[in-house]
PDB file of C-alpha atoms and ligand atoms in Angstrom:
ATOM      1  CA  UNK A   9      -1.218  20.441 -17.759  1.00 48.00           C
ATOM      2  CA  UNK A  10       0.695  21.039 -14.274  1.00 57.00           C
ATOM      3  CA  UNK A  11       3.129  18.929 -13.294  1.00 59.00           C
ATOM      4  CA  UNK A  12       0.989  17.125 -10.440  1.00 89.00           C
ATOM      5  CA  UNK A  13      -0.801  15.300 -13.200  1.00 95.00           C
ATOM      6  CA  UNK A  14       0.595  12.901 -15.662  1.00 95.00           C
ATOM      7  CA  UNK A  15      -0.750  12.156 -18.455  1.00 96.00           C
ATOM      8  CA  UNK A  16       1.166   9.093 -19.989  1.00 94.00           C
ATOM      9  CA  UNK A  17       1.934   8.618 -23.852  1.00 91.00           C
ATOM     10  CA  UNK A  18       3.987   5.601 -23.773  1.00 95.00           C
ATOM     11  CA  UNK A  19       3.320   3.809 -26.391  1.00 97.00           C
ATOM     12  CA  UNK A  20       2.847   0.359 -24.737  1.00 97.00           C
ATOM     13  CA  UNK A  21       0.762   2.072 -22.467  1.00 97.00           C
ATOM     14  CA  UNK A  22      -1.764   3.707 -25.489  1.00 97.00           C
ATOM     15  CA  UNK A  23      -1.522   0.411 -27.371  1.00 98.00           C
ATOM     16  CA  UNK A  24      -2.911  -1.586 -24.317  1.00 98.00           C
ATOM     17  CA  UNK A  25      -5.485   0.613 -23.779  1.00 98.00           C
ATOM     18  CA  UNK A  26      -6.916   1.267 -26.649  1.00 98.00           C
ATOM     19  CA  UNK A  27      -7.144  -3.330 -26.379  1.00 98.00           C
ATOM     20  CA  UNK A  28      -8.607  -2.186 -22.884  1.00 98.00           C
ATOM     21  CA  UNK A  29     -11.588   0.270 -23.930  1.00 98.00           C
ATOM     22  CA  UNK A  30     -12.629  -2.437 -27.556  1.00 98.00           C
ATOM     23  CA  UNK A  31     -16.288  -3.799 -26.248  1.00 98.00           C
ATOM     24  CA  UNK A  32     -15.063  -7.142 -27.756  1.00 97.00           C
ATOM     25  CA  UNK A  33     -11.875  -7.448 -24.936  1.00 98.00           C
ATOM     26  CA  UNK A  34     -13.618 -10.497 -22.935  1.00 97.00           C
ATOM     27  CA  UNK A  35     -12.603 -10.917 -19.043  1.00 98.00           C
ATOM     28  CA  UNK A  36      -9.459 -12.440 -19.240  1.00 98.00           C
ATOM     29  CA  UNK A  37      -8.230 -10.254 -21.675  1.00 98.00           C
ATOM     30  CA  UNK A  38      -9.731  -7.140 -19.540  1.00 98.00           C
ATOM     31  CA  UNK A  39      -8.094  -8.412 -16.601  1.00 98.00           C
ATOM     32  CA  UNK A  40      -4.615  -8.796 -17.667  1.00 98.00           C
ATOM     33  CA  UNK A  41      -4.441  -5.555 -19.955  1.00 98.00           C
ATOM     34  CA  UNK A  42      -5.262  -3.567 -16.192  1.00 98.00           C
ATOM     35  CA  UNK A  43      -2.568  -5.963 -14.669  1.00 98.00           C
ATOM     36  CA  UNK A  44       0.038  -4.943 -17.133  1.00 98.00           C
ATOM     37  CA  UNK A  45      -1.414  -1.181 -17.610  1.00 98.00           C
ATOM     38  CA  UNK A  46      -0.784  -0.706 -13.882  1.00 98.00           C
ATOM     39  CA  UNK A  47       2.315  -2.402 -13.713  1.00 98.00           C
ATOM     40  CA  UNK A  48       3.797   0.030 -16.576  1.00 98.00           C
ATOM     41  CA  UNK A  49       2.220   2.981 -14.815  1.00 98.00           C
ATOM     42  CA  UNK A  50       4.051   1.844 -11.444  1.00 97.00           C
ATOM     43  CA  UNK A  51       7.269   1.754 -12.759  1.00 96.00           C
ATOM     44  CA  UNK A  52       6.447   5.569 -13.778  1.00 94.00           C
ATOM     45  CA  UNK A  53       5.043   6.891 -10.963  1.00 95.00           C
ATOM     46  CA  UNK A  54       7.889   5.582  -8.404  1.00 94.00           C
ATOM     47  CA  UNK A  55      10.282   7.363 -10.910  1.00 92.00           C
ATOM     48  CA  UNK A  56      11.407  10.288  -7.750  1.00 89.00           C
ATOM     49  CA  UNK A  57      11.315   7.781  -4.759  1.00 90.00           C
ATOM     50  CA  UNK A  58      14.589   8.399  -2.902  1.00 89.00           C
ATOM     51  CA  UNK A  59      17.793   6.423  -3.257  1.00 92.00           C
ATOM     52  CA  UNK A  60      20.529   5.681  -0.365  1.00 94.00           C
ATOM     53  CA  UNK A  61      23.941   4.352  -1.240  1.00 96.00           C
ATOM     54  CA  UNK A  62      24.874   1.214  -0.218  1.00 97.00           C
ATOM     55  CA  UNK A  63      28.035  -1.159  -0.764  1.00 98.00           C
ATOM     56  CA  UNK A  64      27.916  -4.568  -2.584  1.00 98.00           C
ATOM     57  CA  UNK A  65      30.529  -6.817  -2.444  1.00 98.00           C
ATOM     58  CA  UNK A  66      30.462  -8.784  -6.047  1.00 98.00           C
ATOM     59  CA  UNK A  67      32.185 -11.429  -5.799  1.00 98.00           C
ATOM     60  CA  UNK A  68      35.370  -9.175  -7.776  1.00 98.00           C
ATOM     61  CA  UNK A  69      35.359  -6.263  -5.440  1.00 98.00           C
ATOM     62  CA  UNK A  70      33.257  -3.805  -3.719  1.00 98.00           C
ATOM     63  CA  UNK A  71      30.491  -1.740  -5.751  1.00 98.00           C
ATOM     64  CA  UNK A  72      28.792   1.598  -4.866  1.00 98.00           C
ATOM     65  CA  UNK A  73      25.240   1.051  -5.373  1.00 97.00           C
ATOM     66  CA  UNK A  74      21.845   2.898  -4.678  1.00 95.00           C
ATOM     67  CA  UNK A  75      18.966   1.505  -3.488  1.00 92.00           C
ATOM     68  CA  UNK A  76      15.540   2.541  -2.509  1.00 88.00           C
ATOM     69  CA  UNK A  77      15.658   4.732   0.953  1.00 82.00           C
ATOM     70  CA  UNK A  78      13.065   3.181   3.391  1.00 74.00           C
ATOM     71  CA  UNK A  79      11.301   1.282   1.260  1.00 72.00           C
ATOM     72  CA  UNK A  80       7.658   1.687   2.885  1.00 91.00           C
ATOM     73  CA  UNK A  81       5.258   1.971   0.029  1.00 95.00           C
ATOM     74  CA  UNK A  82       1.513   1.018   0.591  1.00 97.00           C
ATOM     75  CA  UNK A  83      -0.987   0.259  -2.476  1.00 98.00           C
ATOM     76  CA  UNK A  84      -4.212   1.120  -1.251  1.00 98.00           C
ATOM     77  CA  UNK A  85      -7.142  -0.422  -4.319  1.00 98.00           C
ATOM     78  CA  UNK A  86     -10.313   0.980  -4.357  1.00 98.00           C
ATOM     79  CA  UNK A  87     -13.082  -1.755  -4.178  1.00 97.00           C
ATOM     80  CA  UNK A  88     -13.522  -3.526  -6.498  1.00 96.00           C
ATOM     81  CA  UNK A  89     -12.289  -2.075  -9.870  1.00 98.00           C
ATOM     82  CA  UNK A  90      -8.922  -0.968  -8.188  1.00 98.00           C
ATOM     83  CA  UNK A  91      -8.331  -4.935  -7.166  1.00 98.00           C
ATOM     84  CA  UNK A  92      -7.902  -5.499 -11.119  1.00 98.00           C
ATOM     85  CA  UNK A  93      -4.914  -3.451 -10.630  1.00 98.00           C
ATOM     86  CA  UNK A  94      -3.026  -4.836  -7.518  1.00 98.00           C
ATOM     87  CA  UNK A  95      -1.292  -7.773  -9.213  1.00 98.00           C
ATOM     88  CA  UNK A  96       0.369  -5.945 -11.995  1.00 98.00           C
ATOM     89  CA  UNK A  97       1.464  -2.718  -9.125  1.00 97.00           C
ATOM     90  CA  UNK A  98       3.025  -5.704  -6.986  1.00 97.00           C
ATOM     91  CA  UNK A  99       5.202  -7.004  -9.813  1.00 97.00           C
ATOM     92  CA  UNK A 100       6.987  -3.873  -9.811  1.00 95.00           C
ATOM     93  CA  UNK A 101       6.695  -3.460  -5.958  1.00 94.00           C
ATOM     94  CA  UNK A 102       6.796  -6.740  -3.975  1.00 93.00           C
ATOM     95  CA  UNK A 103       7.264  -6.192  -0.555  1.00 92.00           C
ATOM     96  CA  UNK A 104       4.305  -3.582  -0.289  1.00 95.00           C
ATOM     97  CA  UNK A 105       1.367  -3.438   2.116  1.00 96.00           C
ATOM     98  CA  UNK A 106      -1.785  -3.341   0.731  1.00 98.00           C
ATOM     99  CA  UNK A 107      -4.986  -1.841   2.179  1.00 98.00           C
ATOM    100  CA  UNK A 108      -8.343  -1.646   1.478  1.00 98.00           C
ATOM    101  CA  UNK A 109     -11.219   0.836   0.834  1.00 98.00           C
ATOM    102  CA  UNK A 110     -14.391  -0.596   0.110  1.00 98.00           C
ATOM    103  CA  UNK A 111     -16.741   2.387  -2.296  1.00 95.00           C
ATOM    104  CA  UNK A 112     -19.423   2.133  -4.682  1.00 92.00           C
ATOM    105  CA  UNK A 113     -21.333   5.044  -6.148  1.00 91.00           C
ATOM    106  CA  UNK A 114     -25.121   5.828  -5.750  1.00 91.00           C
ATOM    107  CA  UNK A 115     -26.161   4.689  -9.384  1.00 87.00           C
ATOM    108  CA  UNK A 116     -29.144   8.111  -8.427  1.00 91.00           C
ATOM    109  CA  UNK A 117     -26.842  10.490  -6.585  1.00 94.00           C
ATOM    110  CA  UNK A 118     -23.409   9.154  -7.715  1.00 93.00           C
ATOM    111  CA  UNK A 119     -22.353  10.049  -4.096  1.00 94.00           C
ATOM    112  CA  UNK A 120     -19.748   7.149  -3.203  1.00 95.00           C
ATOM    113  CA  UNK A 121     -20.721   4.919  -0.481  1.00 95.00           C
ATOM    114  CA  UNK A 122     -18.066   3.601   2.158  1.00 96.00           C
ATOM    115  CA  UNK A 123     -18.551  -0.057   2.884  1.00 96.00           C
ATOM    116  CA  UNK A 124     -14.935  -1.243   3.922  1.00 97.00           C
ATOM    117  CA  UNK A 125     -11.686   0.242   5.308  1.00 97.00           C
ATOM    118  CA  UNK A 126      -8.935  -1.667   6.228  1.00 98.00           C
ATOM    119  CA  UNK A 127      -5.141  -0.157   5.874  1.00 98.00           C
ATOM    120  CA  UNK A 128      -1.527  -1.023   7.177  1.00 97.00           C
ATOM    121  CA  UNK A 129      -1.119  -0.322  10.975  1.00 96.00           C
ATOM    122  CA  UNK A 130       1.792   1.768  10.120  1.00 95.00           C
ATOM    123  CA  UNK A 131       0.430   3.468   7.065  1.00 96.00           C
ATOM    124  CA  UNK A 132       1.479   6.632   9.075  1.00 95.00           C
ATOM    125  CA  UNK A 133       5.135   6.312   7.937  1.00 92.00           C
ATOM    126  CA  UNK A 134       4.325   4.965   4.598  1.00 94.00           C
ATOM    127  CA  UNK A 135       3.993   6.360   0.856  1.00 95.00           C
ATOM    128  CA  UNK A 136       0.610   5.532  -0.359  1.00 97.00           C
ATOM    129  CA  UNK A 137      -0.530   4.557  -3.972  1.00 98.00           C
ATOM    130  CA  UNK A 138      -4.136   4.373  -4.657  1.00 98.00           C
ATOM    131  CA  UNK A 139      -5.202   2.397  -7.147  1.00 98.00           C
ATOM    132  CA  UNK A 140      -8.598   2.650  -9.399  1.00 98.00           C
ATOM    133  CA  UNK A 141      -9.063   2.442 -12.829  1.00 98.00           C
ATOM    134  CA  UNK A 142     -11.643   4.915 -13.154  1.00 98.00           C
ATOM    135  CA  UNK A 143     -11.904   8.692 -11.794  1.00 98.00           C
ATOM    136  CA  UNK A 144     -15.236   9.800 -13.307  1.00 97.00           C
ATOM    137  CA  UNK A 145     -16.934  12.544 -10.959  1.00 97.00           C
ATOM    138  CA  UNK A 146     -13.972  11.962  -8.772  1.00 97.00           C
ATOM    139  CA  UNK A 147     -16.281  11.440  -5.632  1.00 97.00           C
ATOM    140  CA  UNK A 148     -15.052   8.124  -5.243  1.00 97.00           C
ATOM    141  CA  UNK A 149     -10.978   9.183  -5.454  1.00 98.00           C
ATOM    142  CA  UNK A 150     -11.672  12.185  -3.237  1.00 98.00           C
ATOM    143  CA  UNK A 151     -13.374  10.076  -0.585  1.00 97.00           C
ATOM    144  CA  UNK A 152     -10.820   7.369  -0.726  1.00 98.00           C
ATOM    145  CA  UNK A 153      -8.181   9.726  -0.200  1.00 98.00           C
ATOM    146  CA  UNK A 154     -10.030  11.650   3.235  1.00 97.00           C
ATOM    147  CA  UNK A 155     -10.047   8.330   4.801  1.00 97.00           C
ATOM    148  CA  UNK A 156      -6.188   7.623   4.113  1.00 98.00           C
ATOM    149  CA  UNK A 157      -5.390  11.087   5.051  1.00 98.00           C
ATOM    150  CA  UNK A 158      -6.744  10.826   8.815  1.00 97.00           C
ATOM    151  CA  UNK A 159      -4.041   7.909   9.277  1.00 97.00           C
ATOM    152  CA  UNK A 160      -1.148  11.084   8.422  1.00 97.00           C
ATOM    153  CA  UNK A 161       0.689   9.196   5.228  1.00 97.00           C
ATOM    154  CA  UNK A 162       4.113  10.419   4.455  1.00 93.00           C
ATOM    155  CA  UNK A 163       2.421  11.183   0.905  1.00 94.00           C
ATOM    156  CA  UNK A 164      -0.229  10.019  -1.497  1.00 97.00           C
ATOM    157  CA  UNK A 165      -0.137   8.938  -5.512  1.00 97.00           C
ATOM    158  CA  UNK A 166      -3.656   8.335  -7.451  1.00 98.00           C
ATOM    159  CA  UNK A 167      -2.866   6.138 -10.330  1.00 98.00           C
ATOM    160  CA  UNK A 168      -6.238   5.539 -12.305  1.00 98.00           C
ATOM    161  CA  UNK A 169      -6.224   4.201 -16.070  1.00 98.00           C
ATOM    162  CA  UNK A 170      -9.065   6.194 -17.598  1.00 98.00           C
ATOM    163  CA  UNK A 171      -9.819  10.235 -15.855  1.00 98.00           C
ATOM    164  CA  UNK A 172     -12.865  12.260 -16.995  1.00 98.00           C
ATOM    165  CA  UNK A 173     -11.936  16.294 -16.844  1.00 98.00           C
ATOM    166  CA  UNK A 174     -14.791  16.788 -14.596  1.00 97.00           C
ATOM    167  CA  UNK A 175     -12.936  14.357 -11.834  1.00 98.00           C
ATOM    168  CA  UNK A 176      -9.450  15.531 -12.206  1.00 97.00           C
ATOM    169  CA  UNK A 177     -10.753  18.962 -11.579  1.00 97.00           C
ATOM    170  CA  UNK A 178     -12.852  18.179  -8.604  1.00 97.00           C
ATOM    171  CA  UNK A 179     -10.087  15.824  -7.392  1.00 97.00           C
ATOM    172  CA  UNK A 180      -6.821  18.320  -8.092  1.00 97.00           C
ATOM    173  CA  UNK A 181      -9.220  20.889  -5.969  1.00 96.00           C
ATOM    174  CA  UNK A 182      -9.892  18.535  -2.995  1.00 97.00           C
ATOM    175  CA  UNK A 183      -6.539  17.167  -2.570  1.00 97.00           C
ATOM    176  CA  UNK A 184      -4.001  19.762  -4.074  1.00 96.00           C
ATOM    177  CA  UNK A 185      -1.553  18.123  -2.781  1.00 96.00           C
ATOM    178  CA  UNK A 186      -1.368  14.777  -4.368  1.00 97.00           C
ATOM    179  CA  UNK A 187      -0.057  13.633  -7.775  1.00 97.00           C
ATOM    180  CA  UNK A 188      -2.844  11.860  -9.886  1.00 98.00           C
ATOM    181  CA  UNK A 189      -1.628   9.609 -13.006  1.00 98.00           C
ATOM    182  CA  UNK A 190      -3.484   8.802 -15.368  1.00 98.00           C
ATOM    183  CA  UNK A 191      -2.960   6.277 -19.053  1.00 97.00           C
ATOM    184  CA  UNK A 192      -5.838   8.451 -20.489  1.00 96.00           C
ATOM    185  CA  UNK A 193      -8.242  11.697 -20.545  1.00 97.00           C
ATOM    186  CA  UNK A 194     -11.324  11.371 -22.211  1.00 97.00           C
ATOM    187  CA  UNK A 195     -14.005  13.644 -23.556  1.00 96.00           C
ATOM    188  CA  UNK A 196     -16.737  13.989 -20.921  1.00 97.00           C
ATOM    189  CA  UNK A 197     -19.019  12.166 -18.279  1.00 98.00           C
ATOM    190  CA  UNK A 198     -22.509  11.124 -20.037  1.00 97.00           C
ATOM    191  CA  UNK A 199     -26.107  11.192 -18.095  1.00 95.00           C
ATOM    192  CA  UNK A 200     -25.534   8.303 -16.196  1.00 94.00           C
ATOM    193  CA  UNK A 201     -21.833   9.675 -14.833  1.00 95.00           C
ATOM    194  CA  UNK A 202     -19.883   7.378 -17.261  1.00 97.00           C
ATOM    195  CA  UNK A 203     -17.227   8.578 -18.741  1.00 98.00           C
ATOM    196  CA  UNK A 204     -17.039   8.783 -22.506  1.00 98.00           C
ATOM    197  CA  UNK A 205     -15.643   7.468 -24.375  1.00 98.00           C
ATOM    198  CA  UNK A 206     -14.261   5.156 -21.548  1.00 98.00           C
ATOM    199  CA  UNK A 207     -14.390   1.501 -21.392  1.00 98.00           C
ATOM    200  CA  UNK A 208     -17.876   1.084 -19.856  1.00 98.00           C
ATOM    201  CA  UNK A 209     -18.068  -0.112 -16.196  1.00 97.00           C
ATOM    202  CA  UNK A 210     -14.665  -1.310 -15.078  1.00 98.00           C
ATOM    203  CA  UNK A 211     -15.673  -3.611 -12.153  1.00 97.00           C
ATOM    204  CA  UNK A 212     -18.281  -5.627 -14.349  1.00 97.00           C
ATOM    205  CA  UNK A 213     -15.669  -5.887 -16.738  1.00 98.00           C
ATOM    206  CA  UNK A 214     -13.016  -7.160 -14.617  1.00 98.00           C
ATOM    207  CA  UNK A 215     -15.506  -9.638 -12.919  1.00 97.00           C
ATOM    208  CA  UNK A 216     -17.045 -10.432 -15.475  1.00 96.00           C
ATOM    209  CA  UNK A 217     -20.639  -9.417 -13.336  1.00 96.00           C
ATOM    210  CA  UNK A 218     -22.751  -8.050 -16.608  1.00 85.00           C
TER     211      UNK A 218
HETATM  212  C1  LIG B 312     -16.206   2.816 -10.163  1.00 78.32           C
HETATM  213  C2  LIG B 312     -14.708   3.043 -10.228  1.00 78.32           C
HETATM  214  C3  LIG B 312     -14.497   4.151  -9.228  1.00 78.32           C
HETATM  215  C4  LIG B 312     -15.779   4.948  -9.369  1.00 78.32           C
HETATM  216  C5  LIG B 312     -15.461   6.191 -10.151  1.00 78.32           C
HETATM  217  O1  LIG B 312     -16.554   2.068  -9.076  1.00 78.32           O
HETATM  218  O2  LIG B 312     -13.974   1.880  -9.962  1.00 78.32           O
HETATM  219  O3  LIG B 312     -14.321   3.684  -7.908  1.00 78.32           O
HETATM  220  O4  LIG B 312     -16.702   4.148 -10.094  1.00 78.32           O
HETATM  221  O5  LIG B 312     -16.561   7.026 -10.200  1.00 78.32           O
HETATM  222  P1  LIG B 312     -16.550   8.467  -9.508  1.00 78.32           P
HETATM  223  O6  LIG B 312     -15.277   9.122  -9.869  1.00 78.32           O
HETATM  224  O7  LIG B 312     -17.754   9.131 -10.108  1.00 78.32           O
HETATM  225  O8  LIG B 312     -16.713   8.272  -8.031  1.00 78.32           O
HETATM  226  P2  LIG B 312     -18.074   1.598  -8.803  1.00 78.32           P
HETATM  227  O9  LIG B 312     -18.776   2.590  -7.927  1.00 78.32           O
HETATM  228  O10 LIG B 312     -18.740   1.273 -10.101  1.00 78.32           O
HETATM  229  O11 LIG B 312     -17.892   0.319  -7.916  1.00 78.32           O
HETATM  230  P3  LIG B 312     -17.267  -1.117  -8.290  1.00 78.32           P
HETATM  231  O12 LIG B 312     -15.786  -0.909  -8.542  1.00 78.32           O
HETATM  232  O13 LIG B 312     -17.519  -1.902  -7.054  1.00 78.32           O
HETATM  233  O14 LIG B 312     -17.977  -1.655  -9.486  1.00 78.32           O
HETATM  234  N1  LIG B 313     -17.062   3.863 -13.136  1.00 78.32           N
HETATM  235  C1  LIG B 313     -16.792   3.029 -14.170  1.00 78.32           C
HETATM  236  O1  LIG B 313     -16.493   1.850 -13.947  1.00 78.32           O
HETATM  237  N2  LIG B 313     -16.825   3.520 -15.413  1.00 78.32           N
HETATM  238  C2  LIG B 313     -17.133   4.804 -15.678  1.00 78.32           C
HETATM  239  O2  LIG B 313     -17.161   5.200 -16.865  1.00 78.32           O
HETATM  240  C3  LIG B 313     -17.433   5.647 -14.598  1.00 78.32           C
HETATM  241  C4  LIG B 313     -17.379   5.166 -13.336  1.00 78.32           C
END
């Protein structure tokens, strides 16, 4: 595996999802596993943002500290699935923008279809997470990411919870230059361009919509 892609194998992380994936995890319970799946996966994937030092004064005397340089991270969800992981990203990272990109897949072609863009005015000088649970073909990823890239980001993280092979190939070829992380790989896509074993269809799940 290169080193663009992580794979995690934090326990927590395996233990959650394998709660995530069970067909008898009801909405609530889907819901907040994503939450804290993407939270965890947040605190890993801002692991090489750059530090500054600063001074604190404590109230005994003067400490040499670090914090994080520039501080200008944007989560960007993919709608609707990647809105189940917002929440748990923000706990981690407060003070970022968020933007949206509105996609859902042909159920015939599973081409994604753009319905909604909105990002941060200044997502130019910003780094950029996108968040969606599920990279399956990787059409939807891929597209997601050629919108934010004509806005010039500083750089650009996919964090998704479940990848298929066939979509981290597709997406590691269209956008070489961005590091995907994942919680799991699975076997294969089926027929019907779900991924197997996966967790069935993560925006029903999260909305509770089947
Ligand atoms: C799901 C998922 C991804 C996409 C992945 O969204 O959240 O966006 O499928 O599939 P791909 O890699 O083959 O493009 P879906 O189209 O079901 O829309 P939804 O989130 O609105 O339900
Ligand atoms: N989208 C989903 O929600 N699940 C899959 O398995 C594939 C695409």
């Amino acid at each position: 595996m290169d080193r663009r892609v992580i794979i995690f194998d934090h326990p927590l992380i395996q233990h959650k999802l394998s709660i995530l994936r069970d067909k008898q995890t009801g909405t609530k319970g889907f819901r907040e596993l994503v939450s804290e799946i993407a939270m965890l996966m947040m605190y890993e994937a801002t692991r090489n943002l750059p530090l500054e030092d600063i001074d604190v004064e404590t109230p005994i005397a003067t400490a040499h500290c670090k914090c994080i340089s520039g501080k200008r991270l944007a989560f960007v969800p993919v709608l609707r699935a990647g809105l189940g992981m917002v929440e748990g990203a923000l706990t981690m990272v407060p003070a970022a923008k968020i933007g949206h990109i509105g996609l859902y897949r042909n159920e015939q072609t599973l081409e994604p279809v753009e319905y909604y863009c909105k990002l941060p005015h200044d997502i130019g000088n910003r780094d950029v997470f996108v968040l969606d649970p599920m990279l399956a073909t990787g059409g939807s990823a891929i597209a997601a990411i050629d919108l934010i890239k004509k806005r010039k980001p500083r750089s650009i993280k996919f964090l998704c919870i479940i990848c298929a092979p066939e979509g981290l190939e597709a997406l590691k070829k269209a956008h070489p230059d961005v590091d995907i992380f994942c919680a799991g790989m699975d076997s294969h896509l089926n027929e019907n361009g779900y991924i197997v074993p996966g967790l069935g269809d993560a925006g029903d799940r999260i909305f509770g919509t089947k």
